[in-house]
């Protein structure tokens, strides 16, 4: 087993760290307060090659491995988890799946600008009545000549307001249950395609989340991804990789909370000495640090398996399950170490807690991750 990163991986990590500290950090509190989408920063992430990290250079991507992606996601999310999820959706849920299952036409027309970061993608699986039970799609599409006509509604869609291209799962043959679901690429501005207001969220406030509506929305046949009836398999396979992205986001939040708590403990004094000299604080920092390392190793393990072309369904679910749990725990402990200062907005650590909570919910709740892990365990 090799625990050394390559020079290239370290360089990606360093680039992400410097960008996060110099360009993202200065405005992160303001963007969180105002729930303002970071359009300029997303554009810059694209210029740095961070929006199509795992896409090959043939399709204008950066051609990196999943380990590099994990390292970059951790650095960005440590400073701003909203940017982390915007980046994660474009990389793991949109561009990855398009390269793997998209036609040549799709790759030329849509994947290239997405991988260059000139266009932004969104992944539309969830519906008002199909969250964890994702097979229960009510959005449906009916064939009409060379088009498919979509009707229905999606909700909780990350990048919903700002994306240009949307991967929409819809029922195309109800008789066939989940084998009757198909993925369509829908362009923003297509007649009949609309979106709801931005959700006023607890955390990741500067990423935008909204519902989508389809009213007789005509999508060309050539915009089908993979093939008719493969939409659910597409969503499940894509989400396996997405869970590595969200695990990395959670590790970033946890590490950010640990760094903030360590820094504060070394300067804040109580009972005649810095609080870092008190064992009560030392034990908290030791536990936080152990959890962060364990979560990072689980996430890197899932990434390494994916890069090696091996199965990573169970490992990505484990990485997300554990990393999201410890992100919440570390954020809570960071607040505790900061005392009253941890409870006010000015000190950032309260945002870690608000941002951490969603990692236990989206891209499969912790309960769903346990189902995935248990099913994989019991298969053999
Ligand atoms: N990887 C690959 N294939 C999978 C899979 C996985 N992890 N899980 C299920 N499948 C496949 C099965 O092999 C099966 O395929 P075939 O029938 O072709 O053989 C098919 O999917 C159906 O599987 P199940 O019978 O196990 O289906 P189920 O209904 O019992 O359970 C589930 C499936 C695992 C619970 C699934 O519904 C699920 O993952 N739910 C959570 C959905 C989710 O993660 N939503 C996130 C929304 S996206 C989001 O949050 C994005 C964002 O904006 C940030």
GROMACS .gro file of C-alpha atoms and ligand atoms in nm:
model
  434
    1UNK     CA    1   0.000   0.000   0.000
    2UNK     CA    2   0.135   0.339  -0.102
    3UNK     CA    3   0.049   0.645   0.108
    4UNK     CA    4   0.260   0.887  -0.098
    5UNK     CA    5   0.092   1.131  -0.333
    6UNK     CA    6   0.253   1.191  -0.672
    7UNK     CA    7   0.410   1.526  -0.753
    8UNK     CA    8   0.116   1.604  -0.979
    9UNK     CA    9  -0.138   1.527  -0.705
   10UNK     CA   10   0.052   1.747  -0.460
   11UNK     CA   11   0.064   2.028  -0.714
   12UNK     CA   12  -0.314   2.008  -0.766
   13UNK     CA   13  -0.365   2.016  -0.389
   14UNK     CA   14  -0.137   2.319  -0.355
   15UNK     CA   15  -0.306   2.505  -0.643
   16UNK     CA   16  -0.650   2.443  -0.492
   17UNK     CA   17  -0.528   2.551  -0.147
   18UNK     CA   18  -0.377   2.875  -0.273
   19UNK     CA   19  -0.683   2.959  -0.481
   20UNK     CA   20  -0.916   2.884  -0.189
   21UNK     CA   21  -0.719   3.098   0.055
   22UNK     CA   22  -0.650   3.393  -0.173
   23UNK     CA   23  -0.967   3.414  -0.383
   24UNK     CA   24  -1.247   3.225  -0.208
   25UNK     CA   25  -1.191   3.293   0.162
   26UNK     CA   26  -1.210   3.676   0.160
   27UNK     CA   27  -1.575   3.684   0.046
   28UNK     CA   28  -1.711   3.356   0.184
   29UNK     CA   29  -1.887   3.500   0.493
   30UNK     CA   30  -2.059   3.769   0.287
   31UNK     CA   31  -2.173   3.520   0.021
   32UNK     CA   32  -2.312   3.290   0.288
   33UNK     CA   33  -2.506   3.577   0.449
   34UNK     CA   34  -2.648   3.699   0.121
   35UNK     CA   35  -2.693   3.352  -0.031
   36UNK     CA   36  -2.510   3.482  -0.336
   37UNK     CA   37  -2.406   3.241  -0.611
   38UNK     CA   38  -2.027   3.270  -0.673
   39UNK     CA   39  -2.046   3.299  -1.054
   40UNK     CA   40  -1.704   3.466  -1.092
   41UNK     CA   41  -1.531   3.207  -0.872
   42UNK     CA   42  -1.695   2.920  -1.061
   43UNK     CA   43  -1.560   3.072  -1.383
   44UNK     CA   44  -1.211   3.090  -1.231
   45UNK     CA   45  -1.236   2.730  -1.109
   46UNK     CA   46  -1.310   2.641  -1.471
   47UNK     CA   47  -1.004   2.831  -1.593
   48UNK     CA   48  -0.792   2.638  -1.344
   49UNK     CA   49  -0.927   2.309  -1.484
   50UNK     CA   50  -1.125   2.222  -1.171
   51UNK     CA   51  -1.467   2.185  -1.335
   52UNK     CA   52  -1.381   1.887  -1.556
   53UNK     CA   53  -1.100   1.735  -1.355
   54UNK     CA   54  -1.151   1.370  -1.452
   55UNK     CA   55  -1.254   1.433  -1.814
   56UNK     CA   56  -0.988   1.334  -2.068
   57UNK     CA   57  -0.806   1.604  -2.265
   58UNK     CA   58  -0.979   1.474  -2.581
   59UNK     CA   59  -1.297   1.635  -2.444
   60UNK     CA   60  -1.121   1.944  -2.306
   61UNK     CA   61  -1.097   1.810  -1.951
   62UNK     CA   62  -0.795   1.816  -1.721
   63UNK     CA   63  -0.743   1.439  -1.744
   64UNK     CA   64  -0.662   1.387  -1.376
   65UNK     CA   65  -0.734   1.094  -1.148
   66UNK     CA   66  -0.997   1.074  -0.873
   67UNK     CA   67  -0.731   1.113  -0.601
   68UNK     CA   68  -0.641   1.458  -0.739
   69UNK     CA   69  -1.011   1.541  -0.749
   70UNK     CA   70  -1.051   1.440  -0.382
   71UNK     CA   71  -0.751   1.654  -0.280
   72UNK     CA   72  -0.883   1.957  -0.468
   73UNK     CA   73  -1.238   1.911  -0.333
   74UNK     CA   74  -1.107   1.898   0.025
   75UNK     CA   75  -0.912   2.223  -0.015
   76UNK     CA   76  -1.200   2.412  -0.177
   77UNK     CA   77  -1.461   2.281   0.070
   78UNK     CA   78  -1.241   2.359   0.370
   79UNK     CA   79  -1.281   2.724   0.282
   80UNK     CA   80  -1.625   2.722   0.120
   81UNK     CA   81  -1.843   2.411   0.105
   82UNK     CA   82  -2.089   2.586  -0.129
   83UNK     CA   83  -1.824   2.604  -0.398
   84UNK     CA   84  -1.738   2.246  -0.308
   85UNK     CA   85  -2.082   2.116  -0.403
   86UNK     CA   86  -2.106   2.329  -0.719
   87UNK     CA   87  -1.775   2.178  -0.828
   88UNK     CA   88  -1.869   1.827  -0.717
   89UNK     CA   89  -2.196   1.816  -0.912
   90UNK     CA   90  -2.030   1.937  -1.233
   91UNK     CA   91  -1.740   1.693  -1.197
   92UNK     CA   92  -1.887   1.374  -1.060
   93UNK     CA   93  -2.256   1.382  -1.145
   94UNK     CA   94  -2.244   1.553  -1.482
   95UNK     CA   95  -1.915   1.542  -1.675
   96UNK     CA   96  -1.806   1.199  -1.550
   97UNK     CA   97  -2.131   1.035  -1.663
   98UNK     CA   98  -2.136   1.219  -1.996
   99UNK     CA   99  -1.788   1.098  -2.088
  100UNK     CA  100  -1.869   0.743  -1.986
  101UNK     CA  101  -2.220   0.707  -2.130
  102UNK     CA  102  -2.274   1.003  -2.365
  103UNK     CA  103  -2.279   0.968  -2.746
  104UNK     CA  104  -2.011   1.134  -2.961
  105UNK     CA  105  -2.263   1.409  -3.035
  106UNK     CA  106  -2.325   1.471  -2.664
  107UNK     CA  107  -1.954   1.477  -2.588
  108UNK     CA  108  -1.876   1.724  -2.865
  109UNK     CA  109  -2.168   1.955  -2.806
  110UNK     CA  110  -2.216   1.946  -2.429
  111UNK     CA  111  -1.929   1.773  -2.250
  112UNK     CA  112  -1.655   1.995  -2.392
  113UNK     CA  113  -1.792   2.332  -2.269
  114UNK     CA  114  -1.885   2.171  -1.935
  115UNK     CA  115  -1.533   2.033  -1.893
  116UNK     CA  116  -1.380   2.372  -1.981
  117UNK     CA  117  -1.599   2.528  -1.712
  118UNK     CA  118  -1.769   2.756  -1.964
  119UNK     CA  119  -2.104   2.590  -1.898
  120UNK     CA  120  -2.240   2.453  -1.573
  121UNK     CA  121  -2.427   2.127  -1.521
  122UNK     CA  122  -2.697   1.999  -1.286
  123UNK     CA  123  -2.830   1.651  -1.205
  124UNK     CA  124  -3.207   1.618  -1.169
  125UNK     CA  125  -3.316   1.292  -1.008
  126UNK     CA  126  -3.505   1.393  -0.692
  127UNK     CA  127  -3.874   1.475  -0.702
  128UNK     CA  128  -4.129   1.581  -0.441
  129UNK     CA  129  -4.226   1.214  -0.405
  130UNK     CA  130  -3.901   1.047  -0.510
  131UNK     CA  131  -3.612   1.126  -0.276
  132UNK     CA  132  -3.451   0.822  -0.115
  133UNK     CA  133  -3.690   0.598  -0.310
  134UNK     CA  134  -3.554   0.722  -0.640
  135UNK     CA  135  -3.726   0.461  -0.857
  136UNK     CA  136  -4.061   0.638  -0.801
  137UNK     CA  137  -4.018   0.891  -1.082
  138UNK     CA  138  -4.335   1.084  -1.169
  139UNK     CA  139  -4.171   1.301  -1.434
  140UNK     CA  140  -4.244   1.128  -1.762
  141UNK     CA  141  -4.147   1.161  -2.125
  142UNK     CA  142  -4.348   1.056  -2.431
  143UNK     CA  143  -4.194   1.007  -2.774
  144UNK     CA  144  -4.313   1.242  -3.047
  145UNK     CA  145  -4.127   1.189  -3.377
  146UNK     CA  146  -3.762   1.279  -3.323
  147UNK     CA  147  -3.843   1.442  -2.989
  148UNK     CA  148  -3.946   1.338  -2.640
  149UNK     CA  149  -4.197   1.554  -2.454
  150UNK     CA  150  -4.127   1.592  -2.081
  151UNK     CA  151  -4.379   1.673  -1.810
  152UNK     CA  152  -4.327   1.680  -1.436
  153UNK     CA  153  -4.128   1.834  -1.156
  154UNK     CA  154  -3.788   1.791  -0.991
  155UNK     CA  155  -3.673   1.938  -0.663
  156UNK     CA  156  -3.365   2.004  -0.448
  157UNK     CA  157  -3.158   2.057  -0.763
  158UNK     CA  158  -2.810   2.189  -0.691
  159UNK     CA  159  -2.703   2.454  -0.950
  160UNK     CA  160  -3.073   2.463  -1.045
  161UNK     CA  161  -3.078   2.837  -1.114
  162UNK     CA  162  -2.734   2.877  -1.262
  163UNK     CA  163  -2.679   2.563  -1.468
  164UNK     CA  164  -2.688   2.560  -1.847
  165UNK     CA  165  -2.734   2.186  -1.900
  166UNK     CA  166  -2.948   1.953  -1.688
  167UNK     CA  167  -2.942   1.572  -1.675
  168UNK     CA  168  -3.305   1.486  -1.614
  169UNK     CA  169  -3.427   1.138  -1.523
  170UNK     CA  170  -3.781   1.066  -1.645
  171UNK     CA  171  -4.013   0.769  -1.673
  172UNK     CA  172  -4.046   0.655  -2.035
  173UNK     CA  173  -4.217   0.321  -1.976
  174UNK     CA  174  -4.405   0.284  -1.650
  175UNK     CA  175  -4.463  -0.089  -1.707
  176UNK     CA  176  -4.092  -0.152  -1.679
  177UNK     CA  177  -4.052   0.026  -1.340
  178UNK     CA  178  -3.689   0.137  -1.293
  179UNK     CA  179  -3.592  -0.019  -1.626
  180UNK     CA  180  -3.833   0.227  -1.785
  181UNK     CA  181  -3.643   0.537  -1.670
  182UNK     CA  182  -3.435   0.740  -1.918
  183UNK     CA  183  -3.185   1.027  -1.881
  184UNK     CA  184  -3.229   1.336  -2.100
  185UNK     CA  185  -2.996   1.632  -2.136
  186UNK     CA  186  -3.212   1.945  -2.126
  187UNK     CA  187  -3.077   2.287  -2.213
  188UNK     CA  188  -3.168   2.592  -2.008
  189UNK     CA  189  -3.414   2.804  -2.205
  190UNK     CA  190  -3.588   2.511  -2.376
  191UNK     CA  191  -3.957   2.609  -2.406
  192UNK     CA  192  -4.164   2.449  -2.129
  193UNK     CA  193  -3.866   2.420  -1.895
  194UNK     CA  194  -3.882   2.642  -1.586
  195UNK     CA  195  -3.752   2.665  -1.234
  196UNK     CA  196  -3.884   2.763  -0.893
  197UNK     CA  197  -3.744   3.017  -0.648
  198UNK     CA  198  -3.411   2.952  -0.479
  199UNK     CA  199  -3.451   2.757  -0.155
  200UNK     CA  200  -3.362   2.953   0.160
  201UNK     CA  201  -3.126   2.696   0.310
  202UNK     CA  202  -2.965   2.635   0.649
  203UNK     CA  203  -2.621   2.580   0.495
  204UNK     CA  204  -2.428   2.579   0.166
  205UNK     CA  205  -2.619   2.900   0.117
  206UNK     CA  206  -2.422   3.041  -0.171
  207UNK     CA  207  -2.488   2.736  -0.388
  208UNK     CA  208  -2.830   2.760  -0.546
  209UNK     CA  209  -3.093   2.493  -0.502
  210UNK     CA  210  -3.439   2.501  -0.659
  211UNK     CA  211  -3.714   2.297  -0.815
  212UNK     CA  212  -3.751   2.248  -1.192
  213UNK     CA  213  -4.072   2.220  -1.392
  214UNK     CA  214  -4.139   2.060  -1.729
  215UNK     CA  215  -4.455   2.144  -1.919
  216UNK     CA  216  -4.464   1.986  -2.263
  217UNK     CA  217  -4.090   2.044  -2.284
  218UNK     CA  218  -3.959   1.902  -2.615
  219UNK     CA  219  -3.615   1.744  -2.603
  220UNK     CA  220  -3.444   1.603  -2.914
  221UNK     CA  221  -3.396   1.225  -2.925
  222UNK     CA  222  -3.020   1.276  -2.966
  223UNK     CA  223  -3.010   1.425  -2.614
  224UNK     CA  224  -3.075   1.087  -2.453
  225UNK     CA  225  -2.782   0.973  -2.242
  226UNK     CA  226  -2.675   0.606  -2.269
  227UNK     CA  227  -3.003   0.463  -2.401
  228UNK     CA  228  -3.376   0.448  -2.336
  229UNK     CA  229  -3.444   0.258  -2.012
  230UNK     CA  230  -3.093   0.303  -1.873
  231UNK     CA  231  -3.168   0.620  -1.676
  232UNK     CA  232  -3.184   0.458  -1.333
  233UNK     CA  233  -2.865   0.262  -1.388
  234UNK     CA  234  -2.703   0.585  -1.510
  235UNK     CA  235  -2.814   0.767  -1.195
  236UNK     CA  236  -2.697   0.491  -0.958
  237UNK     CA  237  -2.359   0.446  -1.124
  238UNK     CA  238  -2.301   0.821  -1.136
  239UNK     CA  239  -2.398   0.861  -0.772
  240UNK     CA  240  -2.133   0.608  -0.668
  241UNK     CA  241  -1.873   0.859  -0.785
  242UNK     CA  242  -2.077   1.155  -0.659
  243UNK     CA  243  -2.054   1.010  -0.310
  244UNK     CA  244  -1.674   1.033  -0.328
  245UNK     CA  245  -1.717   1.403  -0.409
  246UNK     CA  246  -1.951   1.465  -0.115
  247UNK     CA  247  -1.727   1.261   0.117
  248UNK     CA  248  -1.441   1.491   0.014
  249UNK     CA  249  -1.657   1.796   0.075
  250UNK     CA  250  -1.736   1.663   0.425
  251UNK     CA  251  -1.366   1.593   0.495
  252UNK     CA  252  -1.290   1.951   0.390
  253UNK     CA  253  -1.553   2.090   0.629
  254UNK     CA  254  -1.425   1.871   0.915
  255UNK     CA  255  -1.063   1.969   0.851
  256UNK     CA  256  -1.161   2.336   0.831
  257UNK     CA  257  -1.335   2.306   1.168
  258UNK     CA  258  -1.032   2.130   1.317
  259UNK     CA  259  -0.790   2.395   1.185
  260UNK     CA  260  -1.006   2.679   1.317
  261UNK     CA  261  -1.041   2.513   1.659
  262UNK     CA  262  -0.667   2.441   1.684
  263UNK     CA  263  -0.575   2.798   1.593
  264UNK     CA  264  -0.824   2.942   1.840
  265UNK     CA  265  -0.716   2.708   2.121
  266UNK     CA  266  -0.356   2.822   2.085
  267UNK     CA  267  -0.443   3.189   2.135
  268UNK     CA  268  -0.745   3.197   2.367
  269UNK     CA  269  -0.652   3.208   2.734
  270UNK     CA  270  -0.846   3.077   3.034
  271UNK     CA  271  -0.736   2.996   3.387
  272UNK     CA  272  -0.399   3.162   3.328
  273UNK     CA  273  -0.293   2.975   3.015
  274UNK     CA  274  -0.387   2.909   2.652
  275UNK     CA  275  -0.685   2.673   2.644
  276UNK     CA  276  -0.479   2.433   2.428
  277UNK     CA  277  -0.287   2.353   2.747
  278UNK     CA  278  -0.602   2.212   2.908
  279UNK     CA  279  -0.653   1.842   2.864
  280UNK     CA  280  -1.027   1.892   2.807
  281UNK     CA  281  -0.943   2.081   2.486
  282UNK     CA  282  -0.653   1.855   2.389
  283UNK     CA  283  -0.878   1.547   2.399
  284UNK     CA  284  -1.132   1.716   2.174
  285UNK     CA  285  -0.863   1.815   1.922
  286UNK     CA  286  -0.713   1.466   1.931
  287UNK     CA  287  -1.050   1.304   1.863
  288UNK     CA  288  -1.130   1.550   1.583
  289UNK     CA  289  -0.794   1.495   1.419
  290UNK     CA  290  -0.827   1.115   1.435
  291UNK     CA  291  -1.172   1.132   1.277
  292UNK     CA  292  -1.053   1.362   0.998
  293UNK     CA  293  -0.766   1.127   0.911
  294UNK     CA  294  -0.992   0.820   0.916
  295UNK     CA  295  -1.250   0.992   0.692
  296UNK     CA  296  -0.978   1.107   0.452
  297UNK     CA  297  -0.835   0.756   0.426
  298UNK     CA  298  -1.178   0.605   0.354
  299UNK     CA  299  -1.238   0.867   0.086
  300UNK     CA  300  -0.896   0.819  -0.074
  301UNK     CA  301  -0.949   0.443  -0.066
  302UNK     CA  302  -1.273   0.476  -0.263
  303UNK     CA  303  -1.096   0.712  -0.508
  304UNK     CA  304  -0.801   0.474  -0.549
  305UNK     CA  305  -1.034   0.181  -0.623
  306UNK     CA  306  -1.219   0.389  -0.883
  307UNK     CA  307  -0.889   0.491  -1.044
  308UNK     CA  308  -0.779   0.127  -1.051
  309UNK     CA  309  -1.101   0.033  -1.235
  310UNK     CA  310  -1.217  -0.177  -0.940
  311UNK     CA  311  -1.557  -0.186  -0.771
  312UNK     CA  312  -1.608   0.102  -0.527
  313UNK     CA  313  -1.984   0.098  -0.453
  314UNK     CA  314  -1.946  -0.005  -0.088
  315UNK     CA  315  -1.633   0.201  -0.028
  316UNK     CA  316  -1.780   0.526  -0.166
  317UNK     CA  317  -2.092   0.476   0.049
  318UNK     CA  318  -1.873   0.411   0.355
  319UNK     CA  319  -1.663   0.719   0.280
  320UNK     CA  320  -1.972   0.939   0.253
  321UNK     CA  321  -2.143   0.785   0.556
  322UNK     CA  322  -1.843   0.833   0.783
  323UNK     CA  323  -1.712   1.164   0.652
  324UNK     CA  324  -2.051   1.334   0.673
  325UNK     CA  325  -2.102   1.208   1.029
  326UNK     CA  326  -1.766   1.332   1.150
  327UNK     CA  327  -1.806   1.664   0.966
  328UNK     CA  328  -2.108   1.737   1.186
  329UNK     CA  329  -1.925   1.614   1.497
  330UNK     CA  330  -1.610   1.816   1.426
  331UNK     CA  331  -1.812   2.130   1.352
  332UNK     CA  332  -1.997   2.090   1.684
  333UNK     CA  333  -1.671   2.045   1.874
  334UNK     CA  334  -1.516   2.345   1.702
  335UNK     CA  335  -1.810   2.553   1.824
  336UNK     CA  336  -1.769   2.413   2.174
  337UNK     CA  337  -1.399   2.502   2.178
  338UNK     CA  338  -1.479   2.856   2.061
  339UNK     CA  339  -1.746   2.893   2.333
  340UNK     CA  340  -1.974   3.196   2.271
  341UNK     CA  341  -1.758   3.309   1.978
  342UNK     CA  342  -1.839   2.984   1.804
  343UNK     CA  343  -2.207   3.070   1.811
  344UNK     CA  344  -2.184   3.394   1.614
  345UNK     CA  345  -2.147   3.438   1.240
  346UNK     CA  346  -1.831   3.644   1.254
  347UNK     CA  347  -1.625   3.342   1.357
  348UNK     CA  348  -1.704   3.107   1.069
  349UNK     CA  349  -1.724   2.788   1.275
  350UNK     CA  350  -2.102   2.805   1.303
  351UNK     CA  351  -2.110   2.790   0.921
  352UNK     CA  352  -1.915   2.465   0.926
  353UNK     CA  353  -2.200   2.311   1.125
  354UNK     CA  354  -2.469   2.448   0.894
  355UNK     CA  355  -2.276   2.334   0.586
  356UNK     CA  356  -2.190   1.993   0.732
  357UNK     CA  357  -2.550   1.883   0.792
  358UNK     CA  358  -2.646   1.857   0.425
  359UNK     CA  359  -2.366   1.607   0.360
  360UNK     CA  360  -2.569   1.357   0.566
  361UNK     CA  361  -2.867   1.415   0.336
  362UNK     CA  362  -2.786   1.476  -0.031
  363UNK     CA  363  -2.656   1.222  -0.281
  364UNK     CA  364  -2.816   0.958  -0.062
  365UNK     CA  365  -2.893   1.004   0.308
  366UNK     CA  366  -2.682   0.826   0.571
  367UNK     CA  367  -2.963   0.572   0.598
  368UNK     CA  368  -2.938   0.503   0.221
  369UNK     CA  369  -2.559   0.466   0.249
  370UNK     CA  370  -2.613   0.200   0.517
  371UNK     CA  371  -2.853   0.018   0.284
  372UNK     CA  372  -2.597   0.030   0.003
  373UNK     CA  373  -2.317  -0.094   0.232
  374UNK     CA  374  -2.527  -0.372   0.385
  375UNK     CA  375  -2.649  -0.494   0.044
  376UNK     CA  376  -2.293  -0.509  -0.087
  377UNK     CA  377  -2.179  -0.692   0.228
  378UNK     CA  378  -2.455  -0.948   0.207
  379UNK     CA  379  -2.416  -1.009  -0.168
  380UNK     CA  380  -2.117  -1.242  -0.145
  381LIG     N1  381  -2.454   0.128  -0.811
  381LIG     C1  382  -2.491   0.075  -0.928
  381LIG     N2  383  -2.614   0.023  -0.948
  381LIG     C2  384  -2.700   0.026  -0.844
  381LIG     C3  385  -2.667   0.080  -0.719
  381LIG     C4  386  -2.538   0.133  -0.705
  381LIG     N3  387  -2.497   0.189  -0.590
  381LIG     N4  388  -2.775   0.070  -0.637
  381LIG     C5  389  -2.871   0.012  -0.709
  381LIG     N5  390  -2.827  -0.015  -0.833
  381LIG     C6  391  -2.898  -0.080  -0.944
  381LIG     C7  392  -2.922  -0.228  -0.914
  381LIG     O1  393  -2.813  -0.307  -0.954
  381LIG     C8  394  -3.046  -0.252  -0.999
  381LIG     O2  395  -3.008  -0.263  -1.133
  381LIG     P1  396  -3.075  -0.374  -1.234
  381LIG     O3  397  -3.220  -0.386  -1.197
  381LIG     O4  398  -3.050  -0.319  -1.370
  381LIG     O5  399  -3.001  -0.502  -1.208
  381LIG     C9  400  -3.123  -0.121  -0.986
  381LIG     O6  401  -3.027  -0.022  -0.955
  381LIG    C10  402  -3.231  -0.123  -0.880
  381LIG     O7  403  -3.168  -0.155  -0.760
  381LIG     P2  404  -3.248  -0.194  -0.629
  381LIG     O8  405  -3.344  -0.305  -0.661
  381LIG     O9  406  -3.147  -0.218  -0.522
  381LIG    O10  407  -3.334  -0.062  -0.605
  381LIG     P3  408  -3.403  -0.011  -0.471
  381LIG    O11  409  -3.516   0.070  -0.514
  381LIG    O12  410  -3.428  -0.125  -0.377
  381LIG    O13  411  -3.290   0.076  -0.398
  381LIG    C11  412  -3.146   0.266  -0.371
  381LIG    C12  413  -3.209   0.161  -0.462
  381LIG    C13  414  -3.004   0.222  -0.341
  381LIG    C14  415  -3.219   0.286  -0.239
  381LIG    C15  416  -3.154   0.392  -0.456
  381LIG    O14  417  -3.287   0.427  -0.480
  381LIG    C16  418  -3.079   0.508  -0.401
  381LIG    O15  419  -2.958   0.513  -0.410
  381LIG     N6  420  -3.153   0.607  -0.345
  381LIG    C17  421  -3.093   0.733  -0.306
  381LIG    C18  422  -3.105   0.832  -0.417
  381LIG    C19  423  -3.005   0.939  -0.406
  381LIG    O16  424  -2.891   0.919  -0.373
  381LIG     N7  425  -3.050   1.060  -0.440
  381LIG    C20  426  -2.963   1.171  -0.442
  381LIG    C21  427  -3.018   1.276  -0.530
  381LIG     S1  428  -2.898   1.350  -0.627
  381LIG    C22  429  -2.835   1.477  -0.536
  381LIG    O17  430  -2.851   1.487  -0.418
  381LIG    C23  431  -2.753   1.565  -0.618
  381LIG    C24  432  -2.731   1.701  -0.571
  381LIG    O18  433  -2.791   1.792  -0.625
  381LIG    C25  434  -2.623   1.729  -0.473
   0.00000   0.00000   0.00000
